[in-house]
Structure formats: structure tokens, C-alpha cells
């Protein structure tokens, strides 16, 4: 059976210290949420850079300039790996493309 608190006991339990601590915790949570939003925005921007680099690499690949395509794909891979929130399928796809181009160039060890 639960014991009821008197008004004074309740005030002591729920007093200014608890309210102050609660406000501090809420403020910290809000800071973390803002940082999380900033991190998502930054990660998205890096992802957009990687997507642009991939498109540039595709142009070089279509022009049969495999050396330049590989160079840009490697930059794409570096950008993907630098993303704070990683897009693992994009990393794997870029690594696979690099391997296929290396193989196509005859660099079987590098593939």
C-alpha cells in the first residue's frame, strides 16, 4: 500500500532542486538534439558532395578515361567514409565500382 505524502513532504520532494535539475536536463537534451540536427545536415552535405563526385566519375568512365574515373571514384569513397552518418550501401557500391574498373584496366591485384 502506497503512503500518501503530506503537502510539506511533497514540496520537499518536488522542490526547487528537482525542478532546477529537471530544467538542466531538458536544456542538455535540447542541446544534444540541436547538435544531432547539425550532424545530420553536415552528413547530408558530405553525401551530396560524394554524389556529385560520383557523377563526375561516371562522365570520365563514359569517356573511357579510366584513370581519371578511378581518381574521382577514390575521392567519392573518401567522402562517403568521412560522412558522420555513414551510408554503407553507397560505400559498398563505390568500392565495387572501383574494383570493377581496376579489373577492367587489368589491375587484378588492385581489384
PDB file of C-alpha atoms in Angstrom:
ATOM      1  CA  UNK A   1       0.000   0.000   0.000  1.00  0.00           C
ATOM      2  CA  UNK A   2       1.390   3.403  -1.001  1.00  0.00           C
ATOM      3  CA  UNK A   3       1.759   6.029   1.616  1.00  0.00           C
ATOM      4  CA  UNK A   4       0.427   9.451   0.758  1.00  0.00           C
ATOM      5  CA  UNK A   5       2.850  12.329   1.098  1.00  0.00           C
ATOM      6  CA  UNK A   6       1.916  15.323   3.126  1.00  0.00           C
ATOM      7  CA  UNK A   7       1.954  18.694   1.402  1.00  0.00           C
ATOM      8  CA  UNK A   8       5.282  19.529   3.038  1.00  0.00           C
ATOM      9  CA  UNK A   9       6.848  16.195   2.086  1.00  0.00           C
ATOM     10  CA  UNK A  10       5.649  16.641  -1.483  1.00  0.00           C
ATOM     11  CA  UNK A  11       7.085  20.173  -1.622  1.00  0.00           C
ATOM     12  CA  UNK A  12      10.425  18.881  -0.317  1.00  0.00           C
ATOM     13  CA  UNK A  13      10.485  16.052  -2.826  1.00  0.00           C
ATOM     14  CA  UNK A  14       9.357  18.168  -5.753  1.00  0.00           C
ATOM     15  CA  UNK A  15      11.129  21.311  -4.572  1.00  0.00           C
ATOM     16  CA  UNK A  16      13.397  23.751  -6.355  1.00  0.00           C
ATOM     17  CA  UNK A  17      16.333  21.319  -6.560  1.00  0.00           C
ATOM     18  CA  UNK A  18      14.345  18.796  -8.544  1.00  0.00           C
ATOM     19  CA  UNK A  19      12.856  21.476 -10.762  1.00  0.00           C
ATOM     20  CA  UNK A  20      16.250  23.044 -11.330  1.00  0.00           C
ATOM     21  CA  UNK A  21      17.802  19.673 -12.164  1.00  0.00           C
ATOM     22  CA  UNK A  22      14.912  18.840 -14.471  1.00  0.00           C
ATOM     23  CA  UNK A  23      15.323  22.151 -16.305  1.00  0.00           C
ATOM     24  CA  UNK A  24      19.050  21.484 -16.678  1.00  0.00           C
ATOM     25  CA  UNK A  25      18.427  18.012 -18.061  1.00  0.00           C
ATOM     26  CA  UNK A  26      15.858  19.345 -20.538  1.00  0.00           C
ATOM     27  CA  UNK A  27      18.282  22.062 -21.626  1.00  0.00           C
ATOM     28  CA  UNK A  28      21.007  19.428 -22.191  1.00  0.00           C
ATOM     29  CA  UNK A  29      18.613  17.270 -24.209  1.00  0.00           C
ATOM     30  CA  UNK A  30      17.752  20.259 -26.394  1.00  0.00           C
ATOM     31  CA  UNK A  31      21.458  20.961 -26.981  1.00  0.00           C
ATOM     32  CA  UNK A  32      22.020  17.329 -27.962  1.00  0.00           C
ATOM     33  CA  UNK A  33      19.044  17.452 -30.331  1.00  0.00           C
ATOM     34  CA  UNK A  34      20.397  20.617 -31.998  1.00  0.00           C
ATOM     35  CA  UNK A  35      23.827  19.019 -32.361  1.00  0.00           C
ATOM     36  CA  UNK A  36      22.202  15.894 -33.783  1.00  0.00           C
ATOM     37  CA  UNK A  37      20.309  18.015 -36.324  1.00  0.00           C
ATOM     38  CA  UNK A  38      23.532  19.835 -37.245  1.00  0.00           C
ATOM     39  CA  UNK A  39      25.328  16.490 -37.613  1.00  0.00           C
ATOM     40  CA  UNK A  40      22.567  15.170 -39.885  1.00  0.00           C
ATOM     41  CA  UNK A  41      22.770  18.329 -42.007  1.00  0.00           C
ATOM     42  CA  UNK A  42      26.570  18.063 -42.244  1.00  0.00           C
ATOM     43  CA  UNK A  43      26.406  14.376 -43.093  1.00  0.00           C
ATOM     44  CA  UNK A  44      23.824  15.100 -45.772  1.00  0.00           C
ATOM     45  CA  UNK A  45      26.070  17.802 -47.268  1.00  0.00           C
ATOM     46  CA  UNK A  46      29.017  15.373 -47.413  1.00  0.00           C
ATOM     47  CA  UNK A  47      26.717  12.804 -49.015  1.00  0.00           C
ATOM     48  CA  UNK A  48      25.700  15.353 -51.642  1.00  0.00           C
ATOM     49  CA  UNK A  49      29.374  16.050 -52.358  1.00  0.00           C
ATOM     50  CA  UNK A  50      30.007  12.324 -52.761  1.00  0.00           C
ATOM     51  CA  UNK A  51      27.044  12.001 -55.133  1.00  0.00           C
ATOM     52  CA  UNK A  52      28.374  14.882 -57.242  1.00  0.00           C
ATOM     53  CA  UNK A  53      31.836  13.318 -57.347  1.00  0.00           C
ATOM     54  CA  UNK A  54      30.291  10.014 -58.411  1.00  0.00           C
ATOM     55  CA  UNK A  55      28.536  11.747 -61.307  1.00  0.00           C
ATOM     56  CA  UNK A  56      31.820  13.337 -62.381  1.00  0.00           C
ATOM     57  CA  UNK A  57      33.489   9.916 -62.222  1.00  0.00           C
ATOM     58  CA  UNK A  58      30.718   8.457 -64.376  1.00  0.00           C
ATOM     59  CA  UNK A  59      31.383  11.091 -67.050  1.00  0.00           C
ATOM     60  CA  UNK A  60      35.080  10.171 -67.113  1.00  0.00           C
ATOM     61  CA  UNK A  61      34.165   6.490 -67.206  1.00  0.00           C
ATOM     62  CA  UNK A  62      31.801   7.085 -70.152  1.00  0.00           C
ATOM     63  CA  UNK A  63      34.627   8.903 -71.949  1.00  0.00           C
ATOM     64  CA  UNK A  64      36.844   5.839 -71.323  1.00  0.00           C
ATOM     65  CA  UNK A  65      39.220   7.922 -69.170  1.00  0.00           C
ATOM     66  CA  UNK A  66      39.512   5.176 -66.589  1.00  0.00           C
ATOM     67  CA  UNK A  67      42.481   6.684 -64.756  1.00  0.00           C
ATOM     68  CA  UNK A  68      40.602   9.908 -64.063  1.00  0.00           C
ATOM     69  CA  UNK A  69      37.423   7.975 -63.269  1.00  0.00           C
ATOM     70  CA  UNK A  70      39.316   5.905 -60.699  1.00  0.00           C
ATOM     71  CA  UNK A  71      40.831   9.004 -59.152  1.00  0.00           C
ATOM     72  CA  UNK A  72      37.410  10.622 -58.756  1.00  0.00           C
ATOM     73  CA  UNK A  73      35.803   7.395 -57.527  1.00  0.00           C
ATOM     74  CA  UNK A  74      38.513   7.199 -54.855  1.00  0.00           C
ATOM     75  CA  UNK A  75      37.616  10.751 -53.804  1.00  0.00           C
ATOM     76  CA  UNK A  76      33.972   9.686 -53.749  1.00  0.00           C
ATOM     77  CA  UNK A  77      34.828   6.761 -51.497  1.00  0.00           C
ATOM     78  CA  UNK A  78      36.840   9.009 -49.175  1.00  0.00           C
ATOM     79  CA  UNK A  79      33.905  11.429 -48.910  1.00  0.00           C
ATOM     80  CA  UNK A  80      31.475   8.575 -48.172  1.00  0.00           C
ATOM     81  CA  UNK A  81      33.765   7.236 -45.444  1.00  0.00           C
ATOM     82  CA  UNK A  82      34.066  10.738 -43.951  1.00  0.00           C
ATOM     83  CA  UNK A  83      30.301  11.044 -43.524  1.00  0.00           C
ATOM     84  CA  UNK A  84      29.465  11.146 -39.801  1.00  0.00           C
ATOM     85  CA  UNK A  85      26.314   9.159 -40.526  1.00  0.00           C
ATOM     86  CA  UNK A  86      27.588   6.589 -42.973  1.00  0.00           C
ATOM     87  CA  UNK A  87      25.672   5.350 -45.980  1.00  0.00           C
ATOM     88  CA  UNK A  88      27.099   1.828 -46.034  1.00  0.00           C
ATOM     89  CA  UNK A  89      25.371   0.700 -49.254  1.00  0.00           C
ATOM     90  CA  UNK A  90      26.857   3.729 -51.051  1.00  0.00           C
ATOM     91  CA  UNK A  91      30.306   2.923 -49.648  1.00  0.00           C
ATOM     92  CA  UNK A  92      29.997  -0.684 -50.807  1.00  0.00           C
ATOM     93  CA  UNK A  93      28.735   0.359 -54.246  1.00  0.00           C
ATOM     94  CA  UNK A  94      31.591   2.802 -54.756  1.00  0.00           C
ATOM     95  CA  UNK A  95      34.179   0.248 -53.617  1.00  0.00           C
ATOM     96  CA  UNK A  96      32.660  -2.300 -56.001  1.00  0.00           C
ATOM     97  CA  UNK A  97      32.838   0.164 -58.897  1.00  0.00           C
ATOM     98  CA  UNK A  98      36.492   0.900 -58.111  1.00  0.00           C
ATOM     99  CA  UNK A  99      37.215  -2.829 -58.111  1.00  0.00           C
ATOM    100  CA  UNK A 100      35.462  -3.363 -61.429  1.00  0.00           C
ATOM    101  CA  UNK A 101      37.377  -0.511 -63.070  1.00  0.00           C
ATOM    102  CA  UNK A 102      40.672  -1.802 -61.695  1.00  0.00           C
ATOM    103  CA  UNK A 103      39.822  -5.217 -63.104  1.00  0.00           C
ATOM    104  CA  UNK A 104      38.859  -3.687 -66.459  1.00  0.00           C
ATOM    105  CA  UNK A 105      42.244  -1.919 -66.561  1.00  0.00           C
ATOM    106  CA  UNK A 106      43.972  -5.241 -65.918  1.00  0.00           C
ATOM    107  CA  UNK A 107      44.979  -4.361 -62.346  1.00  0.00           C
ATOM    108  CA  UNK A 108      43.673  -7.631 -60.963  1.00  0.00           C
ATOM    109  CA  UNK A 109      45.619  -7.371 -57.711  1.00  0.00           C
ATOM    110  CA  UNK A 110      44.195  -3.925 -57.007  1.00  0.00           C
ATOM    111  CA  UNK A 111      40.677  -5.110 -57.888  1.00  0.00           C
TER     112      UNK A 111
END
